[in-house]
Amino acid sequence: MSAALPDDALPPVIEPGQNSSTITTEISAVTLERPTGWLWIIGLLISLALSGLLFVGFCWLLYAGVGIWGLNIPVAWSFAIANYVWWIAIGMGGTFISAGMCLARQPWRSSINRFAEAMTVFAVSVSGIFPILHLGRPWFFYWLFPYPDVMNVWPQWRSSLEWDFWAILAYLIVSLAYWYVGMLPDLATLRDRSPTLAKARFYGLLALGWRGEARHWMRFEQFNLITAGVAVALVFSVHSMVALDFSEALVPGWHETIFPPFFIAGALFSGFAMVLVLGIPLRRFYGLQAFLNDRHIVNMAKMMLCAGLFVDYSYFSEIFTAFQSMDRYDFAMTLHRLYGAYAWAFWGTILLNVLNIQLLWIPRVRRSHAAVFLIAIGVLIGMWLERFMLIVSSLYEGFVPSAWGMFWPTFWDLAFLAGSVGLFFLMFLLFARLLPVLSMFELRKLAHQGGSGGVERGGEP
Amino acid sequence: MSSSKVPPFDLDAARAQLRDTRGPRYWRSLEELADGEGFQAWLKAQFPQLAQDAPLDRRGFLKFIGASMALAGLTACSHPPQTELVPYVHGQDEWATGLPRYFATTLTRNGYAQGALVRSDEGRPTKVEGNPQHPASLGATDIFAQAAILQLWDPDRSQSVMRGDIVATWEDFAAEWLVLRARFDRNGGAGLRVLTRTLTSPTLAAQLEALQNKYPDARWHVHEPGGASLSRGMDASGLPRSVHYRFDRAKVILTLDADFLSDPAAGVRYSHDFISGRDPERGAMSRLYAVEPTPSVTGMMADHRLPLESARIHGFAQALAQRLGVANIGSTGGFVPSSDHARWLDAVAADLRSTQNASLIVAGFAQPPEAHALAHAMNVALGNVGNTIGFGAPIEALPAQALAPKANDDGSLRALASAMRVGLVDTLLVLDGNPVYDTSADLAIADALKHVPHLLHLGLYRDETGTLAEWHLPLAHALEAWGDARAFDGSASIAQPLIAPLYGGKSAIELMSLLLEGNFSDGRALVRQQSASQLRDDDAWNAALKSGVISNTAMTVTSVSPPFPRKRGSSDFHAIESNILDARLSRNDKALELLFRPDPAIGAGEWSNNGWLQELPKPLTQLTWDNVALISPDLAKRYKLNNGDVVELRSHGGKLHAPVWIMPGQATHSVTVHLGYGRTRAGHIGDGIGYNANALRTSDSPWQADDLQIVATGENCELATTQHHFNMEGRDLVRESTLSEYLRDPQSAVAHDKYGEKPPSLYPDYLKGEYAWGMSIDLNACIGCKACTIACQSENNIPVVGKDQVHRGREMHWIRVDHYYEGDAETPTMLSQPVPCMMCEHAPCELVCPVDATVHDSEGLNVQVYNRCVGTRFCSNNCPYKVRRFNFMQYADKQTPQYEAMRNPEVSVRRRGIMEKCTYCIQRIETAHIAADKESRRLRDGEVVTACQAVCPTRAIRFGDISDAQSQVSKAKASPRNYAMLAELGTRPRTTYLARIRNPNPALKDET
Amino acid sequence: MLGLLAEFADAEQLRGAVLRARHEGYADIEAYSPYPVDGLTEAMGLRRAHVPFWMLLGAICGGGFTYWLEWYSTVVNYPINVGGRPPFSWPAFLPPALEMTLLWAVLAGALAMLIGNRLPRVHHPLFAVRAFDRATGDRLFLLLRVANSNLEARRAHAFLKTLSPLSISEVSE
């Protein structure tokens, strides 16, 4: 597909003339020398404030109960679950970029995988909050974990919520390990370049004494390669579990076999969008143009478009199935979704996830960072709307008309959504300040192999 | 928690301390009291869970007054009252501590007896059941009898004698009375008036008679806010007679705005009789025609229902009488039957004539005497008298004036009001009533009372009247005191207390004994003495207490028909010029009539402070916590109104604002408002909700006004309804057929398309346990009265959540009654369907619970394990029937000691964050299990009765072991009408339904 | 003293140096680089490490144990009727087992990697060497461990000179 497009003019993955020492200096400078910018501080304050709101909401929730949200019977799930799916999906994108494209030997990923993985870790951590807070009795969430119990009670292994519990657990730990182990060499670099003893100690402890021995590298690469494979398997299995949280139910609009692939496509879609939303400003503020350039943006844009097309197909197929099967309940649900009280959510989704991304067919749009940034923001919003639409418009008018009801969010519904965004950015800002935002050792290797020569021009998905 | 070395708290001392303190000092001293170390320690010992509240801030303290007062009662009630009670004959004869006992007693509704069996746990009344031996109950009850328990334990009940705003004692009042009495002894009781509601109590009646004999110039007035019972008729001279209907014998029934299924005196019994006359299995079904302005439970059951303005019903009756050849019916007024009406009239007339003296025509209490006279004349003409209808002496006790009306004094409230205005009334004793609130605006009772020096008010609550009274006296609840009453058929029964008065209240008869003899006599003695003629010895007395009825006291029903008056009578049927509106309608159809009706859930206001009833979705509208103005779809179109839009109602110079509710089946020009709301002194539940419709009522036409104008205000108010969608969307949830169809092909009732077929399953069947519980609900018998919902609420400690939470869709009822409309909005078919848990064998809820909090037991119950529930709510999402309820917040009131005492000890109280649902009353199943195991035998069919099944007046619900082919429920499920809701989902419900069968008149087929 | 440390600017030099050193019979050598250098492992003649084996083992244990636990808890320890499903609903039990397979594999891998590399070790004699700070930046190093005798040391030093490194520094214990 790229052949038709004038992408040959794209710059090489990393700017010519870059070598180990320049890479090391420039990137570690971001963390070690660069003074804290006022933009960063403002960002931190805002996200601190939002996180504070989340904390207040958290206390109020524990005190008063989930009734502070707009939940009811029949709509017993809504914002919290939408937020959860939204965040964990965003995480998927990061893993796929670092792991999937590592297997696919895409050199250009080297510039983005580090902060993509960080994004994954933070997104998954944020998403993990919601399933727990969403419980009627959050303090008993550990009952989903099997442990020897005097009453011989065990988890109910057939429930997709149970599966999901294991999936999140595995995914959080694996992405953490993958991220951290992958960061060891760069932490060592920071250790050795620390201007002050305090910093040296700080990074020294984090680096666990990494020395770059040939033996280290051997095991390190073995681990990274296999874990990349595992991580890709996780991306697909975990998000299939998320999808099964819905499709295991017999609720029309949930009970659909297309859900797992549909959700995975959606996950990559929103994940790529978030990488762009983070990467474009990051490049700007930290002067990383040398390592993050049009090539990366354009490639990411293409991947986002590609994933988006899968998602759009799923929308179509869902509706098509309803009309083709003419199942009384599925059909009614589809009509309610398209024309019912929550039609705005559906059409909003279509606008942002279907029409919005078609702009990316145009090379000039792909090249314009501002445009890609805005489109990506639109996609993120669209994907949240989609989750809200999938959950609420399936629940509010079910099998028995007498039990039909409506959901309207309360202040706290919105507060938790805003708060989660705050918490995510709080973590990401700290990361950008304290840890290596790009993977130096991979870039060095790339430079050494002459990646700087732009030989690896391929690299479109 | 032992009360060892705790300074003892002497309650009497405390009372004494409170006695002579007044005003602010009273509160302060109560505070001191509540904070006093002795009290705290004693409190700790008595109620550990209350101790946390101390030390009290001012707010907490106010909440606490109820508690501190209640404690007196609670301590007293840890044992049954110190009089000799006799348990229900079928209860456990030898009583083991810890087991509940049942006592037969009598509750009253609008004065008429409703036999009840009340469960007493360790001396605490916790549940009301019907008394199978009582004619008005036959084992079932209405919603009010169920709610009586909550009323008994209501912390807002009046808790002490009050003189003005000052706490006083009964002794104080007795002393005061002696002073008053001295004067009446001299002047023959001039200026002494007594106001009661309808009453049937032989004892009280005798006392009132004695009072009138003693004080010839004293007067007794009767005011019944709730409307008269159908069993109340009158004869040629306008004197009251009792009317006795046999709905079970009638083959064709026509009601003229008569909602006999919710009749205050005998609704439960009439429902039973009516349904027993409609058994499709027997192939014989009566046919019910209903002509009514506003949809009622009866109208919902009708095979043919004609919406017709109330004011035109008399004209309609005349037109029908003509067709039935009733002689000299007078001018047919302004009623011009449309072609539809004509067709209807012809068909009904033919149908009525076709059944020889087995038809029945009933006119409602809101209809004028003319209409009643016509109905009666038609019954005579059709030869129904003596077969489906009979007459007897009046059941109610009536003031002498009512029997021999003097000039401007017929014993009505109007007479009293005018007497008050001219200063004829010196002392007014209100025996359990609230005239200041529940009377027509034009009487301006509150204002008239200013001319009454001494107002004495005996009531359960210190309500609008009580606060104006010089003396407010706390009335003992029906479950707290001895008493008696008569049922719709005249049979008398005794009320025995299940608990000593919680707040030191006294019953009406005890108060009367003070008025007569100058000192209080024991209620039991009074009743015993009154019934001495029927119950000669102790055995007879005990037998009567055991069975709950005094045998052979039923009225003798004569078939001689008293010729009804053709012109306005003078009893308390308030006549109207029935043709005025009709005439106006024929000129322009802008004219509107305003109908006043007691609220279906909270009556005329006496139940306003009852949370269960407030939150009970009202039949047909499913509204809670509010009253509205019911308008027809046409009217809504004409005035561009939607549900909840506030309009201004103008009538007789009065005006008030009310939100409208569009009521399918409402007569085009009728607007219905319900009484009982807009209370200001009901209590913290009933205050300040809804509007007071009495503001537009007039005493000469209390049930309708024909000069209504409505003006949209543009405002809108939020109404809390539990059902938003009344259209079944073509899903065959409620299945129905017609009798002829059914007889031709029994399968037609449950005929279904590709849906409704149980799909095969991959899974092997689980081995059935010892029993396999199942339920069958007969939609042909369900009248949608909602008694099951309340009975379940009482049995299973279901909390009340309040209007806001209901509005958010969080009501907690375990069994709901759905309503659906079919056909056009003007004359829809109305269906109702009770929905408890379906107890699916392949339960979708269980599959998705991650912690095994909802699982199956060996007897097929889908059990909810509260302790294990973490509250994911996935089970509710995955329940196709949406019968699961979630504690989104802490709904169960754990603070108020009264509620703690009221709860069923067999059912755990759910905390916040937990899912709950119908359990098939598992506690009753277990109790029966234990009983059976002790005798090492199997459970008998019918030994386990769920709360909803027990209360159902029409036996629509059957429950039992479906693995036993001989059980009631198995037989029911064997019927060709049997079907499972949403069977196509493969959930395999244990709760199944019997299709509804209607019996339309072929001559009117095209219309239905 | 521990040995002698030679500093190089690019990977080819280091690899050559490693080969030469081994040819000269220096068995106890160690190479350091700021990024994984292709062929260095082979040049050093290192045995392939067993990280993949441990990860496989972790995977099998994780999946196997979880699936066994599901069977044990539903069939042996507490069989109960849930939605009419058979006690051993084997398809429904696969997802948790799968997730645990993947999780345990990675955990085992991470452990194998760290333990095999004798990490964490926050202090090391090399850190005392000034020049070594660039080992994680833009320089590559060759370490010759030599016996604690002047003779040995001088020989090694002479040999390293022949590799024309950027610098040679002593590493003391």
mmCIF file of N, CA and C in Angstrom, chain B residues 916-975:
data_model
loop_
_atom_site.group_PDB
_atom_site.id
_atom_site.type_symbol
_atom_site.label_atom_id
_atom_site.label_comp_id
_atom_site.label_asym_id
_atom_site.label_seq_id
_atom_site.Cartn_x
_atom_site.Cartn_y
_atom_site.Cartn_z
ATOM 1 N N GLU B 916 -29.486 -9.005 45.821
ATOM 2 C CA GLU B 916 -30.485 -9.857 46.452
ATOM 3 C C GLU B 916 -31.618 -10.123 45.475
ATOM 4 N N LYS B 917 -32.464 -11.074 45.806
ATOM 5 C CA LYS B 917 -33.581 -11.423 44.921
ATOM 6 C C LYS B 917 -34.506 -12.390 45.624
ATOM 7 N N CYS B 918 -35.620 -12.680 44.952
ATOM 8 C CA CYS B 918 -36.593 -13.643 45.462
ATOM 9 C C CYS B 918 -35.915 -14.973 45.783
ATOM 10 N N THR B 919 -36.289 -15.561 46.950
ATOM 11 C CA THR B 919 -35.676 -16.835 47.361
ATOM 12 C C THR B 919 -36.703 -17.960 47.412
ATOM 13 N N TYR B 920 -37.910 -17.742 46.891
ATOM 14 C CA TYR B 920 -39.010 -18.692 47.101
ATOM 15 C C TYR B 920 -39.258 -18.827 48.613
ATOM 16 N N CYS B 921 -38.997 -17.777 49.381
ATOM 17 C CA CYS B 921 -39.155 -17.812 50.843
ATOM 18 C C CYS B 921 -38.435 -19.022 51.433
ATOM 19 N N ILE B 922 -37.161 -19.110 51.152
ATOM 20 C CA ILE B 922 -36.380 -20.285 51.573
ATOM 21 C C ILE B 922 -36.482 -20.500 53.078
ATOM 22 N N GLN B 923 -36.666 -19.420 53.837
ATOM 23 C CA GLN B 923 -36.769 -19.602 55.299
ATOM 24 C C GLN B 923 -38.010 -20.418 55.632
ATOM 25 N N ARG B 924 -39.080 -20.234 54.840
ATOM 26 C CA ARG B 924 -40.290 -21.033 55.107
ATOM 27 C C ARG B 924 -40.054 -22.488 54.718
ATOM 28 N N ILE B 925 -39.314 -22.672 53.620
ATOM 29 C CA ILE B 925 -39.011 -24.051 53.216
ATOM 30 C C ILE B 925 -38.217 -24.739 54.320
ATOM 31 N N GLU B 926 -37.214 -24.036 54.841
ATOM 32 C CA GLU B 926 -36.370 -24.651 55.875
ATOM 33 C C GLU B 926 -37.172 -24.946 57.132
ATOM 34 N N THR B 927 -38.013 -24.002 57.534
ATOM 35 C CA THR B 927 -38.839 -24.240 58.731
ATOM 36 C C THR B 927 -39.655 -25.509 58.545
ATOM 37 N N ALA B 928 -40.271 -25.636 57.366
ATOM 38 C CA ALA B 928 -41.086 -26.829 57.105
ATOM 39 C C ALA B 928 -40.209 -28.081 57.121
ATOM 40 N N HIS B 929 -39.021 -27.978 56.519
ATOM 41 C CA HIS B 929 -38.074 -29.100 56.534
ATOM 42 C C HIS B 929 -37.861 -29.585 57.963
ATOM 43 N N ILE B 930 -37.541 -28.634 58.838
ATOM 44 C CA ILE B 930 -37.215 -29.000 60.224
ATOM 45 C C ILE B 930 -38.411 -29.700 60.864
ATOM 46 N N ALA B 931 -39.585 -29.098 60.669
ATOM 47 C CA ALA B 931 -40.786 -29.708 61.252
ATOM 48 C C ALA B 931 -40.936 -31.140 60.748
ATOM 49 N N ALA B 932 -40.770 -31.322 59.429
ATOM 50 C CA ALA B 932 -40.941 -32.663 58.844
ATOM 51 C C ALA B 932 -39.878 -33.616 59.369
ATOM 52 N N ASP B 933 -38.646 -33.136 59.431
ATOM 53 C CA ASP B 933 -37.562 -34.010 59.894
ATOM 54 C C ASP B 933 -37.821 -34.469 61.320
ATOM 55 N N LYS B 934 -38.355 -33.561 62.153
ATOM 56 C CA LYS B 934 -38.605 -33.956 63.539
ATOM 57 C C LYS B 934 -39.559 -35.142 63.586
ATOM 58 N N GLU B 935 -40.533 -35.111 62.653
ATOM 59 C CA GLU B 935 -41.471 -36.246 62.618
ATOM 60 C C GLU B 935 -40.996 -37.276 61.616
ATOM 61 N N SER B 936 -39.765 -37.148 61.147
ATOM 62 C CA SER B 936 -39.173 -38.028 60.124
ATOM 63 C C SER B 936 -40.205 -38.458 59.087
ATOM 64 N N ARG B 937 -40.658 -37.459 58.338
ATOM 65 C CA ARG B 937 -41.594 -37.724 57.229
ATOM 66 C C ARG B 937 -41.258 -36.776 56.087
ATOM 67 N N ARG B 938 -41.850 -37.020 54.934
ATOM 68 C CA ARG B 938 -41.670 -36.088 53.813
ATOM 69 C C ARG B 938 -42.552 -34.873 54.021
ATOM 70 N N LEU B 939 -42.179 -33.762 53.370
ATOM 71 C CA LEU B 939 -43.021 -32.571 53.409
ATOM 72 C C LEU B 939 -44.316 -32.864 52.666
ATOM 73 N N ARG B 940 -45.427 -32.392 53.224
ATOM 74 C CA ARG B 940 -46.700 -32.580 52.521
ATOM 75 C C ARG B 940 -46.885 -31.460 51.505
ATOM 76 N N ASP B 941 -47.642 -31.778 50.482
ATOM 77 C CA ASP B 941 -47.955 -30.732 49.508
ATOM 78 C C ASP B 941 -48.722 -29.615 50.228
ATOM 79 N N GLY B 942 -48.345 -28.380 49.957
ATOM 80 C CA GLY B 942 -49.028 -27.266 50.596
ATOM 81 C C GLY B 942 -48.493 -26.938 51.969
ATOM 82 N N GLU B 943 -47.489 -27.692 52.419
ATOM 83 C CA GLU B 943 -46.930 -27.395 53.739
ATOM 84 C C GLU B 943 -46.050 -26.146 53.664
ATOM 85 N N VAL B 944 -45.396 -25.969 52.527
ATOM 86 C CA VAL B 944 -44.621 -24.743 52.322
ATOM 87 C C VAL B 944 -45.463 -23.774 51.497
ATOM 88 N N VAL B 945 -45.718 -22.619 52.076
ATOM 89 C CA VAL B 945 -46.515 -21.605 51.387
ATOM 90 C C VAL B 945 -45.682 -20.321 51.341
ATOM 91 N N THR B 946 -45.378 -19.835 50.138
ATOM 92 C CA THR B 946 -44.585 -18.603 50.061
ATOM 93 C C THR B 946 -45.464 -17.415 50.456
ATOM 94 N N ALA B 947 -44.810 -16.329 50.818
ATOM 95 C CA ALA B 947 -45.556 -15.160 51.285
ATOM 96 C C ALA B 947 -46.491 -14.641 50.196
ATOM 97 N N CYS B 948 -46.003 -14.627 48.956
ATOM 98 C CA CYS B 948 -46.842 -14.089 47.870
ATOM 99 C C CYS B 948 -48.022 -15.009 47.609
ATOM 100 N N GLN B 949 -47.775 -16.319 47.729
ATOM 101 C CA GLN B 949 -48.850 -17.284 47.505
ATOM 102 C C GLN B 949 -49.916 -17.139 48.589
ATOM 103 N N ALA B 950 -49.456 -16.999 49.843
ATOM 104 C CA ALA B 950 -50.405 -16.951 50.949
ATOM 105 C C ALA B 950 -51.338 -15.753 50.843
ATOM 106 N N VAL B 951 -50.785 -14.621 50.399
ATOM 107 C CA VAL B 951 -51.560 -13.384 50.459
ATOM 108 C C VAL B 951 -52.503 -13.240 49.272
ATOM 109 N N CYS B 952 -52.274 -14.024 48.214
ATOM 110 C CA CYS B 952 -53.004 -13.791 46.966
ATOM 111 C C CYS B 952 -54.493 -14.070 47.127
ATOM 112 N N PRO B 953 -55.344 -13.067 46.937
ATOM 113 C CA PRO B 953 -56.786 -13.257 47.150
ATOM 114 C C PRO B 953 -57.392 -14.248 46.165
ATOM 115 N N THR B 954 -56.767 -14.396 44.989
ATOM 116 C CA THR B 954 -57.392 -15.232 43.959
ATOM 117 C C THR B 954 -56.638 -16.535 43.750
ATOM 118 N N ARG B 955 -55.697 -16.874 44.648
ATOM 119 C CA ARG B 955 -54.938 -18.130 44.553
ATOM 120 C C ARG B 955 -54.239 -18.242 43.198
ATOM 121 N N ALA B 956 -53.772 -17.106 42.685
ATOM 122 C CA ALA B 956 -53.134 -17.137 41.364
ATOM 123 C C ALA B 956 -51.781 -17.830 41.433
ATOM 124 N N ILE B 957 -51.163 -17.803 42.619
ATOM 125 C CA ILE B 957 -49.818 -18.365 42.760
ATOM 126 C C ILE B 957 -49.888 -19.720 43.444
ATOM 127 N N ARG B 958 -49.273 -20.715 42.793
ATOM 128 C CA ARG B 958 -49.184 -22.038 43.431
ATOM 129 C C ARG B 958 -47.723 -22.408 43.539
ATOM 130 N N PHE B 959 -47.353 -23.042 44.647
ATOM 131 C CA PHE B 959 -45.953 -23.353 44.888
ATOM 132 C C PHE B 959 -45.856 -24.754 45.465
ATOM 133 N N GLY B 960 -44.805 -25.479 45.102
ATOM 134 C CA GLY B 960 -44.641 -26.801 45.682
ATOM 135 C C GLY B 960 -43.588 -27.621 44.965
ATOM 136 N N ASP B 961 -43.686 -28.931 45.164
ATOM 137 C CA ASP B 961 -42.697 -29.864 44.666
ATOM 138 C C ASP B 961 -43.119 -30.357 43.293
ATOM 139 N N ILE B 962 -42.377 -29.950 42.250
ATOM 140 C CA ILE B 962 -42.794 -30.339 40.893
ATOM 141 C C ILE B 962 -42.383 -31.767 40.568
ATOM 142 N N SER B 963 -41.590 -32.403 41.452
ATOM 143 C CA SER B 963 -41.250 -33.800 41.166
ATOM 144 C C SER B 963 -42.372 -34.720 41.647
ATOM 145 N N ASP B 964 -43.329 -34.150 42.401
ATOM 146 C CA ASP B 964 -44.483 -34.931 42.846
ATOM 147 C C ASP B 964 -45.660 -34.611 41.933
ATOM 148 N N ALA B 965 -46.024 -35.572 41.106
ATOM 149 C CA ALA B 965 -47.033 -35.313 40.073
ATOM 150 C C ALA B 965 -48.374 -34.929 40.677
ATOM 151 N N GLN B 966 -48.577 -35.293 41.945
ATOM 152 C CA GLN B 966 -49.888 -35.027 42.553
ATOM 153 C C GLN B 966 -49.980 -33.642 43.196
ATOM 154 N N SER B 967 -48.839 -32.937 43.279
ATOM 155 C CA SER B 967 -48.861 -31.652 43.989
ATOM 156 C C SER B 967 -49.676 -30.621 43.207
ATOM 157 N N GLN B 968 -50.211 -29.673 43.936
ATOM 158 C CA GLN B 968 -51.000 -28.595 43.331
ATOM 159 C C GLN B 968 -50.243 -27.974 42.156
ATOM 160 N N VAL B 969 -48.965 -27.667 42.403
ATOM 161 C CA VAL B 969 -48.221 -26.936 41.381
ATOM 162 C C VAL B 969 -48.003 -27.814 40.150
ATOM 163 N N SER B 970 -47.763 -29.110 40.377
ATOM 164 C CA SER B 970 -47.588 -29.990 39.213
ATOM 165 C C SER B 970 -48.862 -30.040 38.394
ATOM 166 N N LYS B 971 -49.984 -30.118 39.093
ATOM 167 C CA LYS B 971 -51.266 -30.149 38.367
ATOM 168 C C LYS B 971 -51.429 -28.864 37.566
ATOM 169 N N ALA B 972 -51.085 -27.757 38.189
ATOM 170 C CA ALA B 972 -51.216 -26.476 37.485
ATOM 171 C C ALA B 972 -50.317 -26.469 36.255
ATOM 172 N N LYS B 973 -49.081 -26.936 36.413
ATOM 173 C CA LYS B 973 -48.139 -26.915 35.297
ATOM 174 C C LYS B 973 -48.562 -27.897 34.198
ATOM 175 N N ALA B 974 -49.423 -28.849 34.571
ATOM 176 C CA ALA B 974 -49.892 -29.814 33.567
ATOM 177 C C ALA B 974 -50.921 -29.183 32.646
ATOM 178 N N SER B 975 -51.454 -28.025 33.031
ATOM 179 C CA SER B 975 -52.491 -27.392 32.216
ATOM 180 C C SER B 975 -51.941 -27.012 30.846
#
